[in-house]
Short mmCIF file of C-alpha atoms in Angstrom, two decimals:
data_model
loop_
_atom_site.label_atom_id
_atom_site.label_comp_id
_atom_site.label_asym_id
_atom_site.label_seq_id
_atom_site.Cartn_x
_atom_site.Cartn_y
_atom_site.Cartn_z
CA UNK A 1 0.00 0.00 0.00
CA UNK A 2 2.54 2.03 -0.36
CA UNK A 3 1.93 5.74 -1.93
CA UNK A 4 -0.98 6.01 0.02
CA UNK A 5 -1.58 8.87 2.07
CA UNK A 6 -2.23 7.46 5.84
CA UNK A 7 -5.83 8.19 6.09
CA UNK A 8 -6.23 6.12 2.60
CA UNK A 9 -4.28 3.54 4.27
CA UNK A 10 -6.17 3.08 7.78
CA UNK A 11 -9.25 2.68 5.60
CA UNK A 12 -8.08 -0.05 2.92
CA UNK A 13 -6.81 -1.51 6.57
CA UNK A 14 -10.69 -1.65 8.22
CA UNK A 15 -12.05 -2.44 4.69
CA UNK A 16 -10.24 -5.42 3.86
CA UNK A 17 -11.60 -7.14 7.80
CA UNK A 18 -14.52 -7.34 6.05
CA UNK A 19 -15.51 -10.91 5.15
CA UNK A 20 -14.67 -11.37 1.58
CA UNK A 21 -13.06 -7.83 0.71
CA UNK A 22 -9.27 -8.21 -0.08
CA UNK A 23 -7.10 -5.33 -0.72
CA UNK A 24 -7.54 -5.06 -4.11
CA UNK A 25 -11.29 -4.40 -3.85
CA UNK A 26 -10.63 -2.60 -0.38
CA UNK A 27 -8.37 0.13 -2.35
CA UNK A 28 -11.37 0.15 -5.12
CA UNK A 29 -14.02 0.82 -2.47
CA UNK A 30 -11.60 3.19 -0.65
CA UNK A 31 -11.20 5.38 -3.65
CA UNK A 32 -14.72 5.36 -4.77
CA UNK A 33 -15.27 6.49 -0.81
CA UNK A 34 -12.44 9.32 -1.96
CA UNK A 35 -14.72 10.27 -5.31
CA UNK A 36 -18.30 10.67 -3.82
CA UNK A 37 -19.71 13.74 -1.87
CA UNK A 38 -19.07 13.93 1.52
CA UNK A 39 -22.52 13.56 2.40
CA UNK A 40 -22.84 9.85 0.78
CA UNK A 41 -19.60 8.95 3.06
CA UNK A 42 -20.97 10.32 6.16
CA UNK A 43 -24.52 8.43 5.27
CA UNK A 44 -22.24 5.27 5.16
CA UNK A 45 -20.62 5.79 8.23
CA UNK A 46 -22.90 6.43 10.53
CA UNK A 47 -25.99 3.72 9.05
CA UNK A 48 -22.36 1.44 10.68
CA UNK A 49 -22.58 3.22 13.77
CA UNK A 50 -26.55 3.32 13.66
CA UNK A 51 -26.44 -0.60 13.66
CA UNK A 52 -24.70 -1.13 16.35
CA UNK A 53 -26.19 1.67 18.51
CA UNK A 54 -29.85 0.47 17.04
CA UNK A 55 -29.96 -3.18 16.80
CA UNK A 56 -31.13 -5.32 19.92
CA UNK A 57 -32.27 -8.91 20.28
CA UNK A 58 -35.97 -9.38 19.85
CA UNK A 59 -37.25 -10.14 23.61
CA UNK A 60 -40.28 -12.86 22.25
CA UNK A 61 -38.17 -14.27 19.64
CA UNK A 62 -34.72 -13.59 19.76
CA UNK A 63 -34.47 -11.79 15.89
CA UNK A 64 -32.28 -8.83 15.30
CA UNK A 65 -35.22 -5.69 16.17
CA UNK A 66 -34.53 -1.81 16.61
CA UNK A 67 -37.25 -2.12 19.17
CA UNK A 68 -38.40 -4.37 21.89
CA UNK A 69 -39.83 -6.67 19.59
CA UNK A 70 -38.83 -7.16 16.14
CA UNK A 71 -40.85 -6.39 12.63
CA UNK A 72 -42.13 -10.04 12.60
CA UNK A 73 -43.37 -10.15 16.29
CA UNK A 74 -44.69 -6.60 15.93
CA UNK A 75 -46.58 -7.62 12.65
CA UNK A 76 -50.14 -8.33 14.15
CA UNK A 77 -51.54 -10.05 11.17
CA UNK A 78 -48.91 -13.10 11.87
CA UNK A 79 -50.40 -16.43 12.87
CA UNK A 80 -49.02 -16.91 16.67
CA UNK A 81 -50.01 -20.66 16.60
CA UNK A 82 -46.77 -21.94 14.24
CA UNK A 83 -43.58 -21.27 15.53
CA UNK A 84 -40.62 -21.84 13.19
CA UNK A 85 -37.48 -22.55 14.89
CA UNK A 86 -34.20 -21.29 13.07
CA UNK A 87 -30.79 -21.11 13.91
CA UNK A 88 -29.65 -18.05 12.78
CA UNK A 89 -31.49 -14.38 11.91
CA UNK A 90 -30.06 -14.87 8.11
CA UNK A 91 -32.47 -17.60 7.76
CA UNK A 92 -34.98 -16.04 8.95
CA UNK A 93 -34.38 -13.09 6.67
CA UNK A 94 -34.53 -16.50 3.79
CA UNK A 95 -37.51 -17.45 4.80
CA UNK A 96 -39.53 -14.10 4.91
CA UNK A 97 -38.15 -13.45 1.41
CA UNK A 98 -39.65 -16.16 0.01
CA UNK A 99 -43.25 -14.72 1.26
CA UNK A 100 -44.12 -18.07 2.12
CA UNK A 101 -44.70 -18.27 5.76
CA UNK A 102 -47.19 -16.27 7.99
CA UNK A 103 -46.52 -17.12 11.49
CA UNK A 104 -43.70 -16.60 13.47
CA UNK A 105 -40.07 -17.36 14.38
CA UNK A 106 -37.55 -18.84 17.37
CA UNK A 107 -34.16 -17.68 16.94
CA UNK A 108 -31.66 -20.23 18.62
CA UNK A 109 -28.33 -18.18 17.63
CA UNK A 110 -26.19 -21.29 16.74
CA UNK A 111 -26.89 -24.75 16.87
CA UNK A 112 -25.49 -27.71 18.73
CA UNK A 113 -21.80 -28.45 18.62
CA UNK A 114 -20.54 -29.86 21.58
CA UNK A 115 -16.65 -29.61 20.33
CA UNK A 116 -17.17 -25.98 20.03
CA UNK A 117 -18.53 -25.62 23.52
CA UNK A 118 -22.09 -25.35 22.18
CA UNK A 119 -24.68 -27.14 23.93
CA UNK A 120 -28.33 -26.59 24.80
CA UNK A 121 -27.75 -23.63 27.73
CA UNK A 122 -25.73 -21.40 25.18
CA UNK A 123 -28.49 -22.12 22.30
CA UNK A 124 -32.67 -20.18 23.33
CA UNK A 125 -34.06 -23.73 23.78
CA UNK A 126 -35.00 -23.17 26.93
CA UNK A 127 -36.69 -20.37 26.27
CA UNK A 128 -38.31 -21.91 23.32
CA UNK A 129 -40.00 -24.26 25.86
CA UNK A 130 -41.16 -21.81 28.39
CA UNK A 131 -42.89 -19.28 25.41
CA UNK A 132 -44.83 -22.81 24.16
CA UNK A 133 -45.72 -23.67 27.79
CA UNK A 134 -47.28 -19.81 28.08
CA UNK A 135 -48.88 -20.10 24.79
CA UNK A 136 -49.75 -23.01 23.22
CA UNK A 137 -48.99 -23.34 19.91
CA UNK A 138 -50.46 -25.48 16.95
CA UNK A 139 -47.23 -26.62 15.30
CA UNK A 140 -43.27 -25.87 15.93
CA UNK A 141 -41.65 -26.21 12.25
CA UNK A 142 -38.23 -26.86 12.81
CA UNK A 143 -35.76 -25.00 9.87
CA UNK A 144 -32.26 -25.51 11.64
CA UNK A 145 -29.98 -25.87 8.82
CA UNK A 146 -29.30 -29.58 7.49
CA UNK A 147 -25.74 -30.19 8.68
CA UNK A 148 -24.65 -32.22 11.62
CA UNK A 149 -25.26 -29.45 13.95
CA UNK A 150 -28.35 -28.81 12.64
CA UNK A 151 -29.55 -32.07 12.38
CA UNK A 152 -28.96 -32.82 15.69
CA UNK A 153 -30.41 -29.86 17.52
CA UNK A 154 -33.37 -30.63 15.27
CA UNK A 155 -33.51 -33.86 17.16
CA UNK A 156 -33.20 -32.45 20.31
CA UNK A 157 -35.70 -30.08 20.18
CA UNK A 158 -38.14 -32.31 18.35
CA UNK A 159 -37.84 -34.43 21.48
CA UNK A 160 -38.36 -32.01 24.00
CA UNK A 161 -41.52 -30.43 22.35
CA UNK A 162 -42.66 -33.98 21.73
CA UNK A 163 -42.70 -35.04 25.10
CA UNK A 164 -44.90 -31.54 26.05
CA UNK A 165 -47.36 -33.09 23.55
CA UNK A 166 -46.62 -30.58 20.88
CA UNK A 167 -46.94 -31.18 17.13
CA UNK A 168 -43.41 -30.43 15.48
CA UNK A 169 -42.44 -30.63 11.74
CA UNK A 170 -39.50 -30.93 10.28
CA UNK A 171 -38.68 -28.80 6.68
CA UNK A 172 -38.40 -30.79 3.61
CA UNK A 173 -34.72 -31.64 2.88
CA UNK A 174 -34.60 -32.83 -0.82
CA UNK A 175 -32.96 -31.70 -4.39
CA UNK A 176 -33.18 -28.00 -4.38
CA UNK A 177 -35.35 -26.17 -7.46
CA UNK A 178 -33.29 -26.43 -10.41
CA UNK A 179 -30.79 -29.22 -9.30
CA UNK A 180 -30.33 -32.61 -10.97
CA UNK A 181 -29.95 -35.06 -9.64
CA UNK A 182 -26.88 -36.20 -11.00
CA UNK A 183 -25.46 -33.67 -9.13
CA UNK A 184 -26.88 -34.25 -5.90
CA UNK A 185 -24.86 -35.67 -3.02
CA UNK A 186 -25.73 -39.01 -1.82
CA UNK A 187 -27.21 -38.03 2.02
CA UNK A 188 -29.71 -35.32 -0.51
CA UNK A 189 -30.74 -38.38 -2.70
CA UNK A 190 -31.01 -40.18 0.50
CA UNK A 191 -33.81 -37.00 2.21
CA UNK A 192 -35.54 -36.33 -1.30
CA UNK A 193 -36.35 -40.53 -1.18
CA UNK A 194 -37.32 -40.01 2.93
CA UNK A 195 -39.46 -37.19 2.07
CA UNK A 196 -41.07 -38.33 -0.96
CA UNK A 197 -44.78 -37.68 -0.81
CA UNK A 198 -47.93 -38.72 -2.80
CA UNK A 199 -49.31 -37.24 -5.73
CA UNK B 1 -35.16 -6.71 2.55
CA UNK B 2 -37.98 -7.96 3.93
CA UNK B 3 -37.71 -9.52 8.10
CA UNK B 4 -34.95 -6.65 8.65
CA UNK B 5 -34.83 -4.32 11.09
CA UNK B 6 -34.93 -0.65 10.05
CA UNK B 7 -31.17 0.01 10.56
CA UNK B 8 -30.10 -3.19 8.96
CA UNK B 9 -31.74 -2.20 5.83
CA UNK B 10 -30.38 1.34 5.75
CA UNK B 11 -26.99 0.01 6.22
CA UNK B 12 -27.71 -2.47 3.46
CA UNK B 13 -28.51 0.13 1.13
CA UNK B 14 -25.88 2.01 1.83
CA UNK B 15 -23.55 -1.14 1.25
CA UNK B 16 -25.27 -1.55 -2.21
CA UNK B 17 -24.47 2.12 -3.14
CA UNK B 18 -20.61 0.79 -3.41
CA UNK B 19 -19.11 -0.62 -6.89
CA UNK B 20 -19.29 -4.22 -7.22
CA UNK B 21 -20.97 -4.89 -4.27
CA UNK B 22 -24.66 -5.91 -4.90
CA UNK B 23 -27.50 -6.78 -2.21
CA UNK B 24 -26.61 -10.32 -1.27
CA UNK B 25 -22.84 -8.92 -0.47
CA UNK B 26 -24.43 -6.12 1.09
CA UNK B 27 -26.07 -7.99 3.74
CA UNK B 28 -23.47 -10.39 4.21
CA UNK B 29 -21.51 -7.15 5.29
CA UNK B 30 -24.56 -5.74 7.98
CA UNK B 31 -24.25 -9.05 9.16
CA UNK B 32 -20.82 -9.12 9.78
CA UNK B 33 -21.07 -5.54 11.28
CA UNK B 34 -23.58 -6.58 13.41
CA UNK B 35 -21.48 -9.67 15.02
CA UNK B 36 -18.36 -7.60 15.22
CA UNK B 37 -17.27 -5.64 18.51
CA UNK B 38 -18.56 -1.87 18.53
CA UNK B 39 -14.93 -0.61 18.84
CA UNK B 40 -14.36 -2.47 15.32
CA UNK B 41 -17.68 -0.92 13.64
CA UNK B 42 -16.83 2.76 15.28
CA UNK B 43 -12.93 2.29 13.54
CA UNK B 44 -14.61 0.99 10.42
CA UNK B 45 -17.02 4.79 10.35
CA UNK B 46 -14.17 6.66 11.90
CA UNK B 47 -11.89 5.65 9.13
CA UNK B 48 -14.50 6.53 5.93
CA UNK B 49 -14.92 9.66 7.77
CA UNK B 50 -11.64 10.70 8.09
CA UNK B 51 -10.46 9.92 4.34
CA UNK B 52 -13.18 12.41 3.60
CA UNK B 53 -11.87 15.14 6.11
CA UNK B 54 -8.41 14.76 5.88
CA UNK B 55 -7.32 13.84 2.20
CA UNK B 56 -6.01 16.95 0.08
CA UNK B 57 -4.61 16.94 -2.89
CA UNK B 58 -0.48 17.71 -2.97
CA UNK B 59 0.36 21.41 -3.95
CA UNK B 60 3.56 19.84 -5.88
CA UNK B 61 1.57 16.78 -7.73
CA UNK B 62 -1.68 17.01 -7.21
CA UNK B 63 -1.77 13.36 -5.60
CA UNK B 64 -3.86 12.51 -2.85
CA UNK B 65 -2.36 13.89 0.02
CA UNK B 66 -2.96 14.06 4.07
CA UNK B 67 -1.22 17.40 4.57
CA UNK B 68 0.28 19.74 1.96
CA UNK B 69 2.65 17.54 -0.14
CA UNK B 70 1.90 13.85 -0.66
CA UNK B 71 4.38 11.21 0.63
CA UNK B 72 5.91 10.74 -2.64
CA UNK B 73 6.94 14.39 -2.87
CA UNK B 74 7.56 14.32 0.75
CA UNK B 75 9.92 12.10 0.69
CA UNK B 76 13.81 13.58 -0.04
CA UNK B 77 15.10 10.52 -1.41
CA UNK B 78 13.02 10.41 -4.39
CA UNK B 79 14.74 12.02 -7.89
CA UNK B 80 13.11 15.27 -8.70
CA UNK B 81 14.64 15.06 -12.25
CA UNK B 82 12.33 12.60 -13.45
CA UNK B 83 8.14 13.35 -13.58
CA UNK B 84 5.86 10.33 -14.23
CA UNK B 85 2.71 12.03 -15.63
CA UNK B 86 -0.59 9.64 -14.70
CA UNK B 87 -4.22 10.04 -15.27
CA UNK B 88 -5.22 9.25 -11.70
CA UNK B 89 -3.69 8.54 -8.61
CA UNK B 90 -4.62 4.84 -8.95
CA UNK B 91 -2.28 5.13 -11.49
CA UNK B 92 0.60 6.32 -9.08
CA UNK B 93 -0.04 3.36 -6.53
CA UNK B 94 0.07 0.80 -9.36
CA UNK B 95 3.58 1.96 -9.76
CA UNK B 96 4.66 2.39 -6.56
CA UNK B 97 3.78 -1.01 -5.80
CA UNK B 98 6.29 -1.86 -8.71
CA UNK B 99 8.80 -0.51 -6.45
CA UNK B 100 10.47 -0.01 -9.88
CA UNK B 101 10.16 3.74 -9.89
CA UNK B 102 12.19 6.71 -7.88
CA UNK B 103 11.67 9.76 -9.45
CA UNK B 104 8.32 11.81 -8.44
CA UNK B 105 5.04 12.16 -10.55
CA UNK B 106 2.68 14.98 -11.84
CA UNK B 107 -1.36 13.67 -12.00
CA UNK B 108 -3.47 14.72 -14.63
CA UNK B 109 -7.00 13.70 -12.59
CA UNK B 110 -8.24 12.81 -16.34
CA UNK B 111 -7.60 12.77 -19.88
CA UNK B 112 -8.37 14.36 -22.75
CA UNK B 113 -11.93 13.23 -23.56
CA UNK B 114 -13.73 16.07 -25.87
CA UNK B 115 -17.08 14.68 -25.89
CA UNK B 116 -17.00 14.45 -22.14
CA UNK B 117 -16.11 18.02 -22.25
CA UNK B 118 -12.52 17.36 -21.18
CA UNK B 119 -10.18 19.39 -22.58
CA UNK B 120 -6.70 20.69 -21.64
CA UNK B 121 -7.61 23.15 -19.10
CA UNK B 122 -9.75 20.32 -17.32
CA UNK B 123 -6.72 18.51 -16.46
CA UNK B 124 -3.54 19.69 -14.51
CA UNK B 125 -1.76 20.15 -17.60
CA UNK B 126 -0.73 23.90 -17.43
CA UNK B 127 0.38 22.91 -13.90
CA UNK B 128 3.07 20.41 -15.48
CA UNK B 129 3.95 23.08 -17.58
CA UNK B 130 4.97 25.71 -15.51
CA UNK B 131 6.61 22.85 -12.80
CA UNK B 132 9.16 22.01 -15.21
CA UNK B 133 8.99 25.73 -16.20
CA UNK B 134 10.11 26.58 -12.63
CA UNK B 135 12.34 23.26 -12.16
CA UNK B 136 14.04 21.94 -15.06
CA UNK B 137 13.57 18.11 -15.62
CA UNK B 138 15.65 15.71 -17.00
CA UNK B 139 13.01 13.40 -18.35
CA UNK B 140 9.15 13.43 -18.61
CA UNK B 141 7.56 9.82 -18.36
CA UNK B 142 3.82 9.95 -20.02
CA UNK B 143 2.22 6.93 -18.41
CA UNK B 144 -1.13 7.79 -19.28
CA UNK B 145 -3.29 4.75 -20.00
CA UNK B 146 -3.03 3.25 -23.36
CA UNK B 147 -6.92 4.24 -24.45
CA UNK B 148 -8.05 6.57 -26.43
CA UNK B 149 -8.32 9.29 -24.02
CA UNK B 150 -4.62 8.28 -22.92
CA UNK B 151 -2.99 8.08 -25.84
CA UNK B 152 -4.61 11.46 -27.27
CA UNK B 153 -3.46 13.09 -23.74
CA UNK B 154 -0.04 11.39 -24.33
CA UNK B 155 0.36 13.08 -27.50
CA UNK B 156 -0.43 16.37 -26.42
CA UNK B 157 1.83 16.36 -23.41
CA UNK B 158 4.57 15.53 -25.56
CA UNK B 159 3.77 17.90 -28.11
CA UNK B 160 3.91 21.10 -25.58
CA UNK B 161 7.41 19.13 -23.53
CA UNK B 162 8.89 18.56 -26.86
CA UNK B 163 8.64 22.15 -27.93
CA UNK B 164 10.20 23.25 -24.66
CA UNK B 165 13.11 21.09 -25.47
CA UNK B 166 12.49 18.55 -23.04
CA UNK B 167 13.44 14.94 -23.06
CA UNK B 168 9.99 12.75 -23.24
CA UNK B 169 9.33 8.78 -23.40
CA UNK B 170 6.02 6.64 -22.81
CA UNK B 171 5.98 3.71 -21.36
CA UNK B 172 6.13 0.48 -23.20
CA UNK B 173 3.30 -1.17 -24.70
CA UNK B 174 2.94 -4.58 -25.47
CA UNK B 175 2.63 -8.19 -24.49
CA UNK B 176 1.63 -8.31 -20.50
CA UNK B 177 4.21 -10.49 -18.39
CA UNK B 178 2.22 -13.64 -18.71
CA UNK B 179 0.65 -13.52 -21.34
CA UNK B 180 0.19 -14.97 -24.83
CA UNK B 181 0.59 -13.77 -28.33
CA UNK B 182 -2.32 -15.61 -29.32
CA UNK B 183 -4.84 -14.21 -27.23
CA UNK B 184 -3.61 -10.27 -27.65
CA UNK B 185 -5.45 -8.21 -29.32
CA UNK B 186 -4.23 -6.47 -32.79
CA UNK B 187 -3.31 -3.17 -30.94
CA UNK B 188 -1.11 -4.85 -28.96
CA UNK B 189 0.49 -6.67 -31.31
CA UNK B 190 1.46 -3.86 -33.41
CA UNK B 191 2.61 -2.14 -30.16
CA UNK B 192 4.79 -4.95 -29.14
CA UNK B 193 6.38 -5.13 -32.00
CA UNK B 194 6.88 -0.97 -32.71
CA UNK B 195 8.07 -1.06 -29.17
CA UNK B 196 10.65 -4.17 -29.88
CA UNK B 197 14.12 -3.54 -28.66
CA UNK B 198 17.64 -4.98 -29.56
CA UNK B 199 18.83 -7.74 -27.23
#
């Protein structure tokens, strides 16, 4: 980086921590940052400082919210009765996008990984089971990601909402739109076979 | 965008605004924001701000600079007897990175580009002229880029050195380190071969 006035520097610097941003495309944004008015730049930096000032954890389902209670939770129209468990916002943010789904969410923030230290007290399981002990609920769909993390605190919570008597579902796992399935990994042959329904 | 909290989604859009990044990058980047430590996010702002209150351009080159000459012309070891004349300061950091290069520079912030309505007195060249008015040079460099707009610029700047009596190259055109006759285009050939030197 050298030629680069300081300032230019510290900024490449904080740029390229970004997931994904080397320091080629660090020195393009930088510049472009150099080219545009003042205003745009200051808009930039402060909707960073905004989200971190802003953003809190939803206190009914655990989403990213600015309030007490995020957009979802907030939405009256939303069907309380179907819970759909997730284990991260960003797939929560999936599923609204597809426009699909019209009740409401659990965010666990992780899922189970015992190596990493991550086991049901650092995951909102527990809290999962006191909101469906306050109100009952029709179904829990359960959307954890299918890895072995996933899988397994499907299990888990499947269990434990089981055993209260609730009615949990599990997402389809299968050959996504638009795959073959020559493509397809063996354990996604497997699910799309396990989940097979009639026609 | 749907699911997000308000401040996610202005910081998003934001995000979006920059070259190359798009919407799925864009939130990939809030995301990562949001996970990160506040003292990382406030360096992150601090940073884009400063860029846009600090950087000047140098009095001497016209290069991006943090006080009143940039670190090029800052810097005594450099050979004042040489000028490198460059479109932008991208340009100038290409070849510093080179580390090939020790004399100073003199950036246009352009080139000629009628239609655009960039002529002559758009870019710094009646600066360059009165420089080596005021300092005699031993050598002009025109590494303006080897477009239309560059080599027109090129030719000009030459012209009006020339007629001062001053000694003028351009950098070499050709075949990139790398790369293959058979995929060059004809421009290049016919550069790389009126640019051919004896071994």
């Amino acid at each position: 980086m050298s030629g680069y006035a300081l300032p230019i520097k510290r900024l490449i610097q904080e740029l390229s921590r970004l997931p994904g941003i080397g320091e080629k495309t660090a020195s393009r944004l930088a510049t472009h940052i150099l080219r545009v008015p003042e205003e745009d730049a200051r808009r930039l930096a402060e909707s960073i400082l905004d989200v971190k000032r802003k953003i809190r954890i939803c206190s009914a389902c655990f989403n990213l919210a600015e309030g007490d209670l995020c957009e979802v939770c907030n939405d009256a129209s939303r069907d309380r009765g179907i819970i759909c468990v997730v284990e991260e916002p960003d797939s929560l943010i999936a599923l609204e996008e597809s426009g699909e789904y019209r009740g409401v969410y659990h965010v666990l923030h992780g899922a189970l990984s015992p190596l990493d230290g991550i086991g049901p007290e650092q995951l909102r399981i527990r809290e999962l089971m006191e909101r469906v002990a306050v109100h009952p609920v029709e179904e829990v769909i359960v959307a954890t990601n299918p890895s072995v993390a996933g899988e397994t605190t499907a299990l888990l919570i499947s269990k434990l909402l089981k055993e209260r008597g609730i009615k949990v579902s599990r997402i389809a796992l299968g050959i996504p739109m638009g795959g073959d399935l020559k493509y397809a990994d063996r354990m996604t042959l497997a699910k799309c076979l396990e989940f097979r329904r009639g026609v």
